[in-house]
Coordinates of C-alpha atoms and ligand atoms in Angstrom, one line a residue:
X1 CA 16.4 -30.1 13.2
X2 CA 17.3 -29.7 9.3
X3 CA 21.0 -28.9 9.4
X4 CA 21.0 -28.3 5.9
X5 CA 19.3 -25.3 5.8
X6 CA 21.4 -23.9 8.8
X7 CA 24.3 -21.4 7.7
X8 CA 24.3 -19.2 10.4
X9 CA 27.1 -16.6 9.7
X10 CA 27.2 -17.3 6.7
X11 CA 27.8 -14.2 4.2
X12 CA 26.9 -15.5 0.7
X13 CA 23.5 -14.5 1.3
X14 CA 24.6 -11.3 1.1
X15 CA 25.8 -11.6 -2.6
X16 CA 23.1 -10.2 -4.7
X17 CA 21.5 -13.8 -5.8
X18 CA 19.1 -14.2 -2.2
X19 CA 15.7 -12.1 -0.9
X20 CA 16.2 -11.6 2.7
X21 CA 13.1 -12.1 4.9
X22 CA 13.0 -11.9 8.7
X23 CA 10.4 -14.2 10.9
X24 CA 9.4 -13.9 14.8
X25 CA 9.4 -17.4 15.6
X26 CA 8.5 -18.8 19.1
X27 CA 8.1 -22.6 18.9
X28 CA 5.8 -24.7 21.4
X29 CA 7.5 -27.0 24.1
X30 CA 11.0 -27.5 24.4
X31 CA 11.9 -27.0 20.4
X32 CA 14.4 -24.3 19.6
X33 CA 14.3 -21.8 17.4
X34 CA 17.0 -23.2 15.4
X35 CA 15.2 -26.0 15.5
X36 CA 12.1 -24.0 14.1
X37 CA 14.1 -21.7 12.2
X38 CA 15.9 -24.9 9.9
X39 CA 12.4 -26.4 9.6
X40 CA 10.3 -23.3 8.3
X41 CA 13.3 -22.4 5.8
X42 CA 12.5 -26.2 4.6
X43 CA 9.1 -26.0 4.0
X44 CA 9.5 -22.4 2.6
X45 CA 11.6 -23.2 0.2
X46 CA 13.0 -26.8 -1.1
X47 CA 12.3 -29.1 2.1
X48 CA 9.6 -31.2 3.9
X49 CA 9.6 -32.1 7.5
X50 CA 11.8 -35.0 6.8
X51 CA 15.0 -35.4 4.6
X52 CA 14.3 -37.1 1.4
X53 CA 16.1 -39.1 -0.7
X54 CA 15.5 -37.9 -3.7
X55 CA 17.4 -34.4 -3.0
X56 CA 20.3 -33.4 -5.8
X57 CA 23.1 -31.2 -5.5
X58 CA 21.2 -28.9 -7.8
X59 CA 17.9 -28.7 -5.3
X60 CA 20.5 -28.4 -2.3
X61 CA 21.6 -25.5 -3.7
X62 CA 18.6 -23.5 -3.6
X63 CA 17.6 -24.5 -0.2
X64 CA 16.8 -21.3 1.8
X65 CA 19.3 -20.6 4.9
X66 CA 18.7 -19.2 7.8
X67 CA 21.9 -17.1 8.5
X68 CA 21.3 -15.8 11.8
X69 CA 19.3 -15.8 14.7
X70 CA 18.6 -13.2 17.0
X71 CA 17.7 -15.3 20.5
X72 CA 16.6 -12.1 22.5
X73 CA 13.9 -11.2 19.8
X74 CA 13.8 -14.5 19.1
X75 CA 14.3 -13.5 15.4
X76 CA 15.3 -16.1 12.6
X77 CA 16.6 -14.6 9.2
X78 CA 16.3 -16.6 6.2
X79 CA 17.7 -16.1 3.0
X80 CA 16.2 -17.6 -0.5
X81 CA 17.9 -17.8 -3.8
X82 CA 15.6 -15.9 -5.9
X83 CA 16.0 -18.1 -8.5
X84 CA 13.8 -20.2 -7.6
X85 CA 10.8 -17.7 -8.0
X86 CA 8.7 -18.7 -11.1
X87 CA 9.8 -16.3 -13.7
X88 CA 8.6 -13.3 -15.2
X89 CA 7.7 -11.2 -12.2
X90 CA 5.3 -13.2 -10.4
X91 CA 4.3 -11.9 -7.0
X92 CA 2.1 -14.8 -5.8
X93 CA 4.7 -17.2 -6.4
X94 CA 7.1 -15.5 -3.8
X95 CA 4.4 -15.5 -1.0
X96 CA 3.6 -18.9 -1.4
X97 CA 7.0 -19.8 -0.6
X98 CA 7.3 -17.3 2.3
X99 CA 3.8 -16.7 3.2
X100 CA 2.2 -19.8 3.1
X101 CA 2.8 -23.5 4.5
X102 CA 5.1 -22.0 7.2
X103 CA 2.0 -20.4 8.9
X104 CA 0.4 -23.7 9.3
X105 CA 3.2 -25.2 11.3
X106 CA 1.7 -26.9 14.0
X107 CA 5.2 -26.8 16.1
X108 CA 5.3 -23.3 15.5
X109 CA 2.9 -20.9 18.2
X110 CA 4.2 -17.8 16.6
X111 CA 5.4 -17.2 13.0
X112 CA 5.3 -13.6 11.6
X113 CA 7.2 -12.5 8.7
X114 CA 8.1 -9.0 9.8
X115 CA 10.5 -7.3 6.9
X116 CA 12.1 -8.8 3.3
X117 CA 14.5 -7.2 1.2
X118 CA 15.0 -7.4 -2.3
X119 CA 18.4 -7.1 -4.2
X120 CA 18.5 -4.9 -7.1
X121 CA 18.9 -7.9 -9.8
X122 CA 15.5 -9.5 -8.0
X123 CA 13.8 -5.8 -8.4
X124 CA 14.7 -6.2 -12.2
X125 CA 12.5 -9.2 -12.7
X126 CA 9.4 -7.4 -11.3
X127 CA 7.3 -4.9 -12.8
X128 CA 6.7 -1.9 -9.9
X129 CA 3.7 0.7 -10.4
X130 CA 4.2 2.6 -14.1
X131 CA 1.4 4.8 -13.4
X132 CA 2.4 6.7 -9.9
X133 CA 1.3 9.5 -7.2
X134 CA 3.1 12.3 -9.7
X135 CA 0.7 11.4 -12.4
X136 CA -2.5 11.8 -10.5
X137 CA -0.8 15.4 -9.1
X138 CA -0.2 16.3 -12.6
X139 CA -3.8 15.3 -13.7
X140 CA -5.4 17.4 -10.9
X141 CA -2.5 19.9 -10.7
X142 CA -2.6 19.0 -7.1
X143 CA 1.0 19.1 -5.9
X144 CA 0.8 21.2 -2.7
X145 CA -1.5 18.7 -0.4
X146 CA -2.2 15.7 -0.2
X147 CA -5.3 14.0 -2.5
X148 CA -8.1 14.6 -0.7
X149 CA -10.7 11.5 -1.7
X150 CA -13.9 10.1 -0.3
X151 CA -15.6 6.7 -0.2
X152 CA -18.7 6.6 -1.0
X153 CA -21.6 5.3 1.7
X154 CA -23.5 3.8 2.5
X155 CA -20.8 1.1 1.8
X156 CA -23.1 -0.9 -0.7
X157 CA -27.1 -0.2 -1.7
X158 CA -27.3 3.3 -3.5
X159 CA -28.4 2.7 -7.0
X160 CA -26.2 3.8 -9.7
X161 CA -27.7 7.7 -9.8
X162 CA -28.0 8.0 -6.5
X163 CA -24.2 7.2 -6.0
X164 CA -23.3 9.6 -8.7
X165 CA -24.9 12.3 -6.8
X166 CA -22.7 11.8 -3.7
X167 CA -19.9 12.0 -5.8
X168 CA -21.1 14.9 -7.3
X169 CA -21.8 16.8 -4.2
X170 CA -17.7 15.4 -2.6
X171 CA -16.6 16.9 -5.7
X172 CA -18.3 20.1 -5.7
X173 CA -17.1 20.8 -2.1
X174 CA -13.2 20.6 -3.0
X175 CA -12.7 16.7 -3.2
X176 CA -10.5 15.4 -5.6
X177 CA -11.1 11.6 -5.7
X178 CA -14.1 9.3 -4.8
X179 CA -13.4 5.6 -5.2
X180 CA -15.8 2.3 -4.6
X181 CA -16.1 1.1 -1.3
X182 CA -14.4 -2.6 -1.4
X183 CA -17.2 -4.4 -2.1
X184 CA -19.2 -2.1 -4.6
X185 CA -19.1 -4.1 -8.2
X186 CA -22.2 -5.1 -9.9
X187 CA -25.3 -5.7 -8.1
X188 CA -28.7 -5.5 -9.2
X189 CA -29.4 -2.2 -7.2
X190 CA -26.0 -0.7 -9.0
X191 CA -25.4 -2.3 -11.9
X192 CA -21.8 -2.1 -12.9
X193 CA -22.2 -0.2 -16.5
X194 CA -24.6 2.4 -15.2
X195 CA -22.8 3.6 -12.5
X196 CA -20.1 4.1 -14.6
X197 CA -22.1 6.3 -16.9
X198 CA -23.8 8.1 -13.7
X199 CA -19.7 8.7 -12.4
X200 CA -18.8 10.2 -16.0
X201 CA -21.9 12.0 -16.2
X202 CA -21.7 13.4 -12.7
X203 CA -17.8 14.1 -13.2
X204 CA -18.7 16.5 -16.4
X205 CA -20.8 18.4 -14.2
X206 CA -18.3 18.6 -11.1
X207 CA -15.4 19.5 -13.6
X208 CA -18.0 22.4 -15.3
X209 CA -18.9 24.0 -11.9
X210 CA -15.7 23.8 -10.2
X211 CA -13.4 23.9 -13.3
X212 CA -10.8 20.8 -11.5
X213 CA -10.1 17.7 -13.0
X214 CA -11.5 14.9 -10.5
X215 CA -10.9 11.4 -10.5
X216 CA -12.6 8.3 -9.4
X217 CA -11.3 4.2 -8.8
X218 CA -13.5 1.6 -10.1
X219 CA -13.4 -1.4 -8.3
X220 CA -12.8 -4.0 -10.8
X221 CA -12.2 -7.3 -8.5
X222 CA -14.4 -9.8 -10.0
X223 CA -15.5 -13.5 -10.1
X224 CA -12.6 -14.1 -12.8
X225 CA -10.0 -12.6 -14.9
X226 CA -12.1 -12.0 -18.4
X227 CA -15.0 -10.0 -16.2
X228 CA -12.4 -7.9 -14.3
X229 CA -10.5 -7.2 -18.2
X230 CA -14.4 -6.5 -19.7
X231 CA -15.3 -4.0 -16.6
X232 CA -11.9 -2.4 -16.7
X233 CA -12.4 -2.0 -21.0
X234 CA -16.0 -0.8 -20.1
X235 CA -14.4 2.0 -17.8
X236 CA -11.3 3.0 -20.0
X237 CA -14.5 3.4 -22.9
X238 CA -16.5 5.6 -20.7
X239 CA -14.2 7.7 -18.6
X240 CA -11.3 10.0 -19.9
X241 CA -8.1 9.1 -19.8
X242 CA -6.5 9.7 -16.3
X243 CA -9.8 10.2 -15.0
X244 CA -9.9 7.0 -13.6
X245 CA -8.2 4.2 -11.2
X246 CA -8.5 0.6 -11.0
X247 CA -9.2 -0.8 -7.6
X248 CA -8.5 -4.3 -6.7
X249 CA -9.1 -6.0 -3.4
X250 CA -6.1 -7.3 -3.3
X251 CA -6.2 -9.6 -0.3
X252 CA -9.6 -11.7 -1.6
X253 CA -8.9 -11.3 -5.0
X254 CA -5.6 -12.3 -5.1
X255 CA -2.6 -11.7 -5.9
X256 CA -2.6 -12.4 -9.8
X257 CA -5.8 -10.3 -10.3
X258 CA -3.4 -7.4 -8.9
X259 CA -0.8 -8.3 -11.3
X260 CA -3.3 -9.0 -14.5
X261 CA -4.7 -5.4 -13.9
X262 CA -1.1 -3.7 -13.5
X263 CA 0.1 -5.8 -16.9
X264 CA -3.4 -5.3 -18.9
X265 CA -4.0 -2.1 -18.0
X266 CA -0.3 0.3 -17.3
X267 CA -2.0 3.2 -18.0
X268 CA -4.0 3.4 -15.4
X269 CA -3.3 4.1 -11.3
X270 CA -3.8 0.6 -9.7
X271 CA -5.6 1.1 -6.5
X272 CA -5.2 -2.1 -3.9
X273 CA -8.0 -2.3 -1.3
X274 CA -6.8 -4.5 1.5
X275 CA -9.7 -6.0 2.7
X276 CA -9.0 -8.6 4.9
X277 CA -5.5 -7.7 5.6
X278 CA -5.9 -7.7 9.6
X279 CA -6.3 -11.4 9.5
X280 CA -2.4 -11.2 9.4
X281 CA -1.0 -7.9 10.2
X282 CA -2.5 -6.7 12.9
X283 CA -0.4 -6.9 16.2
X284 CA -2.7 -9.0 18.2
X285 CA -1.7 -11.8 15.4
X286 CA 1.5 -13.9 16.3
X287 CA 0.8 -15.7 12.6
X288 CA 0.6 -13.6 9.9
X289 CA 3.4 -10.7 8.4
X290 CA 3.3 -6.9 9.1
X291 CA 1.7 -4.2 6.9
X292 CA 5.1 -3.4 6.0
X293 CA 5.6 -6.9 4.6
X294 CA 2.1 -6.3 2.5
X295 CA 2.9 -3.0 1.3
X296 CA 6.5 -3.6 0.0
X297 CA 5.2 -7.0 -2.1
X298 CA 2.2 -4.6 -3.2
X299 CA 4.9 -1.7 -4.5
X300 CA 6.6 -5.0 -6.4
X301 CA 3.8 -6.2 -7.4
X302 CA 2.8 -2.6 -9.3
X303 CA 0.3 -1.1 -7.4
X304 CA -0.1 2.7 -7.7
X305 CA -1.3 2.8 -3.8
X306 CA -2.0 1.1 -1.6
X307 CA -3.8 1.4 2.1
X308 CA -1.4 1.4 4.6
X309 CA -3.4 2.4 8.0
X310 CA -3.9 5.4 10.1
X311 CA -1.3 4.8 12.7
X312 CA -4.0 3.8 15.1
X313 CA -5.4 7.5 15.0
X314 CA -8.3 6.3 12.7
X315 CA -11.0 3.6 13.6
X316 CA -8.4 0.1 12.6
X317 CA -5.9 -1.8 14.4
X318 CA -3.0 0.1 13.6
X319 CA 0.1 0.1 14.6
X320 CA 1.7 3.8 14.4
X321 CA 6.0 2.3 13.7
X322 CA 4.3 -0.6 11.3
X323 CA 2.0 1.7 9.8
X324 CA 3.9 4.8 9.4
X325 CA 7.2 2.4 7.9
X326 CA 5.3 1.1 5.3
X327 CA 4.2 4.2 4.4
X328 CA 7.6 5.4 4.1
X329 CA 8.9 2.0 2.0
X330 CA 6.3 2.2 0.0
X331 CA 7.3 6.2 -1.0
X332 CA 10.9 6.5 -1.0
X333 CA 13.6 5.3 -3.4
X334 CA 15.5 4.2 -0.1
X335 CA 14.0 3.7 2.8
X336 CA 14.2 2.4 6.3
X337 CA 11.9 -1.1 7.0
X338 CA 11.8 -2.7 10.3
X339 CA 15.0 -4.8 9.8
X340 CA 16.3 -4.2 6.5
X341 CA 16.7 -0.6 4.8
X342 CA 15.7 -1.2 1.2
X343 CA 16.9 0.5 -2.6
X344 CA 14.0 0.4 -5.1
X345 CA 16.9 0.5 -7.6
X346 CA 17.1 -2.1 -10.0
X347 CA 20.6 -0.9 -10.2
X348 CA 23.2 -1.6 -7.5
X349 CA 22.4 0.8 -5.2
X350 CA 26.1 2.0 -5.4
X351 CA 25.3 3.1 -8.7
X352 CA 25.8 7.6 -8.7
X353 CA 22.7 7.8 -10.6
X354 CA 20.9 6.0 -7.6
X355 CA 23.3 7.8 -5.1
X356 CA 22.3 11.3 -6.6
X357 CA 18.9 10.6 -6.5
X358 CA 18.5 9.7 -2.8
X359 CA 20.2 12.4 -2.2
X360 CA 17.9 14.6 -3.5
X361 CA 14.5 12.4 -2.5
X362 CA 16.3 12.7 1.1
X363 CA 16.7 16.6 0.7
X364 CA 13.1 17.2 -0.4
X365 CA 11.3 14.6 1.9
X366 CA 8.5 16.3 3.8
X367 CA 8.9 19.2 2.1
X368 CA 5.6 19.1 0.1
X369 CA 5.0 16.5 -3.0
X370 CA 8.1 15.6 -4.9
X371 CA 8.5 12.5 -7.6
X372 CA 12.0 11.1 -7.9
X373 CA 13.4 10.4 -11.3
X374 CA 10.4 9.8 -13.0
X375 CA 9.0 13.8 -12.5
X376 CA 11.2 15.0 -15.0
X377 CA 11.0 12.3 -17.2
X378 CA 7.4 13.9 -17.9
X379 CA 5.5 13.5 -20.7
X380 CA 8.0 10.8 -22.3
X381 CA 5.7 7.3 -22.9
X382 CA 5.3 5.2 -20.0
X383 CA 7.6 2.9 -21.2
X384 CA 10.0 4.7 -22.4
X385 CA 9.8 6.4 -18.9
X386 CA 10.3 2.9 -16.9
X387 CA 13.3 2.9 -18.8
X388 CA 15.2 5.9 -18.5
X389 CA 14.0 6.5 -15.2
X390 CA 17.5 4.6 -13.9
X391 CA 15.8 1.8 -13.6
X392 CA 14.1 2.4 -10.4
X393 CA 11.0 0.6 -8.7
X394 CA 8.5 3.3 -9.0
X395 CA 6.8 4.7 -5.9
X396 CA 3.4 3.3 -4.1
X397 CA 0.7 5.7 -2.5
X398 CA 0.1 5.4 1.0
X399 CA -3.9 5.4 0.9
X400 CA -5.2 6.8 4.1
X401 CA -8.6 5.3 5.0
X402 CA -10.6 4.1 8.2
X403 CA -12.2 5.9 10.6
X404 CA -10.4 9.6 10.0
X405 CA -12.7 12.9 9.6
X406 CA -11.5 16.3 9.3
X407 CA -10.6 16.9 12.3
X408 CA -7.8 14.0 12.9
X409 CA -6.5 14.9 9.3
X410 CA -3.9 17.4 10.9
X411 CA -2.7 14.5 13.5
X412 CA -2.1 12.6 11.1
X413 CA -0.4 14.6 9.0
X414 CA 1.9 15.4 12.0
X415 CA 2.1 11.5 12.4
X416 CA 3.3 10.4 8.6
X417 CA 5.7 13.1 7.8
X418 CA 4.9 13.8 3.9
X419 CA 1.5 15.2 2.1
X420 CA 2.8 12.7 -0.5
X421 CA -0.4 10.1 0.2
X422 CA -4.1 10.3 -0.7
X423 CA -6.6 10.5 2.1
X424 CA -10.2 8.9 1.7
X425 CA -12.8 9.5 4.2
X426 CA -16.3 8.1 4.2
X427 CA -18.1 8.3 7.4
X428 CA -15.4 11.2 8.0
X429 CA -17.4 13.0 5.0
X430 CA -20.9 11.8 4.7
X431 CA -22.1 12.2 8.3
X432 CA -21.3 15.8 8.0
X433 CA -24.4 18.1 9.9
X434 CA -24.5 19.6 6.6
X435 CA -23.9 16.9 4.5
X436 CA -21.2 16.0 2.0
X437 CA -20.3 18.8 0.0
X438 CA -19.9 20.7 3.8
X439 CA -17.8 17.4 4.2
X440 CA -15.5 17.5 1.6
X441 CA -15.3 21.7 2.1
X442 CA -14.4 21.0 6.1
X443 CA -11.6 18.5 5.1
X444 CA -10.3 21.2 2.4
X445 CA -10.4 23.8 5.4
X446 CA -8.5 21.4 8.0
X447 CA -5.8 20.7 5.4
X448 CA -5.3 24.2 5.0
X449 CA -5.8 25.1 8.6
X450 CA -2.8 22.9 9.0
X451 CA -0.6 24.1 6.2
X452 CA -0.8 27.8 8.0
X453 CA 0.1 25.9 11.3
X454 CA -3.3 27.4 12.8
X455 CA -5.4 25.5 14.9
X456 CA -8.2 23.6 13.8
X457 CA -10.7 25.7 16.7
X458 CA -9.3 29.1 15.3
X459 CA -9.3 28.3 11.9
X460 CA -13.3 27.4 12.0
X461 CA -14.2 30.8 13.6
X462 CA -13.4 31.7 9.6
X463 CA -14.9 28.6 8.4
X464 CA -18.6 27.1 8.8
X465 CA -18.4 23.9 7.6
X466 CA -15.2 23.1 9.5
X467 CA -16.4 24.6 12.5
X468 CA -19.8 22.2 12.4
X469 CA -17.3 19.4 11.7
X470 CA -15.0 19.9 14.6
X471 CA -18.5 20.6 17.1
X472 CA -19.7 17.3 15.3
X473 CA -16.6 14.8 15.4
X474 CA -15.1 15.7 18.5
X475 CA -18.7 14.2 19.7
X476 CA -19.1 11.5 17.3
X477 CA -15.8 10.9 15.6
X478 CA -13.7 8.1 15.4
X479 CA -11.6 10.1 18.5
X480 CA -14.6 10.2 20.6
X481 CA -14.2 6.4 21.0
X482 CA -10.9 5.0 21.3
X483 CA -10.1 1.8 22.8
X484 CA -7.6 1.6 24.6
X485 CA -5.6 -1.2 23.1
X486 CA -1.8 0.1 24.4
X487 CA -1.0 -3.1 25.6
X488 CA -0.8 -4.1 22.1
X489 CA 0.0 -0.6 20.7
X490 CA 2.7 0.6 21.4
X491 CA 2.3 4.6 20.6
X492 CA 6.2 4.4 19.3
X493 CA 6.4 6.3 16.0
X494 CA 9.1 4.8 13.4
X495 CA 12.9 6.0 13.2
Ligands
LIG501 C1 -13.3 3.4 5.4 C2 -13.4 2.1 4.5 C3 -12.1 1.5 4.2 C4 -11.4 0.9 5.4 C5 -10.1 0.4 4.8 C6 -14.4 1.1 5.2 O1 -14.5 3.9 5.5 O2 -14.0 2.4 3.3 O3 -12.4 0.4 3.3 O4 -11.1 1.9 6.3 O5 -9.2 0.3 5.9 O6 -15.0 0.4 4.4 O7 -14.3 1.0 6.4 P1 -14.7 5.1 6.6 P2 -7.6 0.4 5.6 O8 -13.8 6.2 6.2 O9 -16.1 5.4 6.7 O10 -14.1 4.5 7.9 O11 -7.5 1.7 4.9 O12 -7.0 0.4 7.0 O13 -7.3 -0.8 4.8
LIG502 MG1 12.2 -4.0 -14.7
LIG503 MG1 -14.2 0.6 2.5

């Protein structure tokens, strides 16, 4: 046991100067969870497993402290004085601290970091997206339903022309964004720079026949820094402005590869892939954190979007309360997490502006797309936006992905609560009977069979390629094969 990192009751914490996290931890044997509690708020923050010598006042008083334990849920929250963050906004730094050593604790048999809260002077260190949601609406002029996107696929092995053709065909149908598949980058069957011509060259020629703007992420992840700066310079030469996103797998590329993009390039929509997440969220996992956790440090961290899972409705682990939350948190300039309710503000959240604002957010929520401060701040320069839009944390994308088709895109939309998202669908689009400009037209048609409240059946009586898509999917879709993982999934949707 580390008594100095135990305050429980204490209220300091509270004071503006700590990041709140929250940690399931169940201990092996006979140790408590204070006991485990005051040992992972050492190694997370100034201690070892012994007591050194060598500790100051000064380090003493930026040990974490846990400041209350919940038995029952056998809960342990732990506060850390953010000033001992590296400076200047760095993401990484935090979840090495909170996210790292204390997951190889071998007393520990469960560790999950489940929700963190940020005050508003911490939210003032860190950058937030600068290009949002709004901006893509107001590029396609898309602000009645959600973006409706594609991946292309196969995942990896068209050449360059032949990918350009699929995108071509998504975006002839209706479809308003393609993007990479996470591991599409430069291989000697696609080579980066010509695909990126083919994608330009194929958007003209969408854009002329359908007169829409369309858009397409890049993924930019790369062996290092310099290539992923050269490929995202290569793509800002090619492409027109807005045109274009930046995705990064955030998870294998890392952290500051998120971060370098966001600062290098914050003009353009940052896309984070999550490839790889699962090997801490999901809720099999007793070490890891929750998506919620991910998203929240990804809307810090300045991504434009980010996935946050299909609720279990698509073909991932996904838990619908986790999934649907961060979704939420990652959207709202206050919203509910799984412990702590959180103010994007960068302001005390007493402040009127703030107050006013979530007011409004609250009375437009679900009622179609809506931006918060930053909509009417329209056409100033970014900057110039980030500040006079009081100082708020801009809001992150849910990016809907995995396993959905047009069918489930109306239970899902039932499930999240807001058209405020983009949807991507690959096997959902390509495996069409009729292929995928019938694809991208069937998930057009559900999303509008769904905005008239008429069912997906009677809508397609109308509609051919939704009607071959709701024959096709009910047989082969991601519904016709659900596991039945409920004794892990709890069906529960969020408050
Ligand atoms: C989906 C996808 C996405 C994952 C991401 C794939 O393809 O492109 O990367 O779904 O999952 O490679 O599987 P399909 P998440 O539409 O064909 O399933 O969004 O949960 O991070
Ligand atoms: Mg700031
Ligand atoms: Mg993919």
């Amino acid at each position: 046991m580390q008594e100095q990192y135990l305050y429980l009751g204490d209220t300091e914490v509270f004071n503006g100067h700590y990041m709140l996290a929250v940690f399931k931890l169940v201990p092996y044997g006979d140790i408590t969870i204070e006991d485990a509690a005051s040992e992972v708020a050492a190694e997370s923050s100034t201690g070892s497993n012994l007591k050194v010598g060598t500790r100051t006042n000064y380090s003493m008083g930026i040990d974490a402290r846990v400041y209350k334990i919940d038995k029952e849920n056998q809960l342990a929250y732990i506060a850390y004085p953010w000033s001992m963050f590296d400076r200047g906004g760095n993401v990484q730094n935090i979840l090495t601290f909170i996210a790292g050593n204390v997951f190889g604790m071998s007393e520990l048999k469960e560790c999950k970091l489940l929700d963190v809260w940020f005050p508003s002077q911490m939210l003032d260190q860190y950058d937030g997206p600068s290009v949002t949601l709004d901006d893509m609406r107001e590029y396609l002029n898309n602000y009645d339903r959600p973006v409706l996107g594609t991946i292309i696929k196969p995942k990896i092995g068209l050449t360059s022309t032949e990918y350009a053709e699929v995108c071509y065909d998504f975006w002839v149908g209706g479809g308003d964004f393609v993007k990479n598949d996470e591991p599409q980058a430069d291989q000697v069957f696609s080579p980066f720079e010509k695909m990126v011509d083919s994608v330009r060259e194929a958007m003209d020629r969408a854009e002329d026949v359908t007169g829409h703007t369309k858009i397409h992420s890049f993924n930019v992840s790369a062996a290092d820094f310099d290539t992923m700066l050269k490929r995202g310079d290569y793509i800002s030469s090619v492409m027109k402005p807005g045109s274009y996103a930046f995705l990064v797998d955030g998870i294998t590329a890392g952290w500051s590869a998120v971060q370098t993009i966001r600062r290098h390039f914050p003009h353009v929509f940052l896309h984070y892939h999550r490839a790889g997440h699962g090997a801490f969220t999901r809720a099999e996992n007793p070490i890891g954190y929750s998506v919620l956790v991910l998203s929240k440090f990804a809307r810090l961290a300045g991504a434009s979007g980010i996935h946050t899972g299909t609720a279990g409705i698509g073909k991932m682990a996904g838990d619908a309360k986790d999934d649907i939350t961060a979704a939420h948190a990652i959207l709202k300039l206050k919203s509910k997490g799984h412990y702590f309710d959180q103010v994007w503000s960068e302001i005390p959240e007493s402040d009127f502006d703030i107050v006013a604002e979530i007011e409004k957010e609250a009375a437009l929520w679900g009622k179609g797309a809506h931006g918060i401060a930053m909509s009417r701040l329209r056409g100033l320069d970014m900057t110039m936006q980030r500040k006079m839009s009081w100082r708020t944390i801009n809001k992150t994308a849910p990016i809907i992905s995995g396993g959905l088709n047009p069918v489930l895109l109306p239970e899902f939309l039932d499930t999240i609560g807001t058209i405020d998202f983009i949807t991507t669908m690959g096997g959902g689009i390509h495996s069409h009977p009729s292929g995928t400009k019938a694809g991208a037209t069937a998930v057009c048609q559900a999303y509008d069979a769904w905005k008239q409240e008429v069912k997906l059946e009677e809508y397609a009586k109308e509609h051919k390629e939704l009607d071959e898509a709701v024959k096709f999917f009910n047989k082969h879709g991601t519904q016709a094969h659900r596991v039945d993982n409920s004794e892990v999934y709890k069906v529960d949707k969020p408050a």
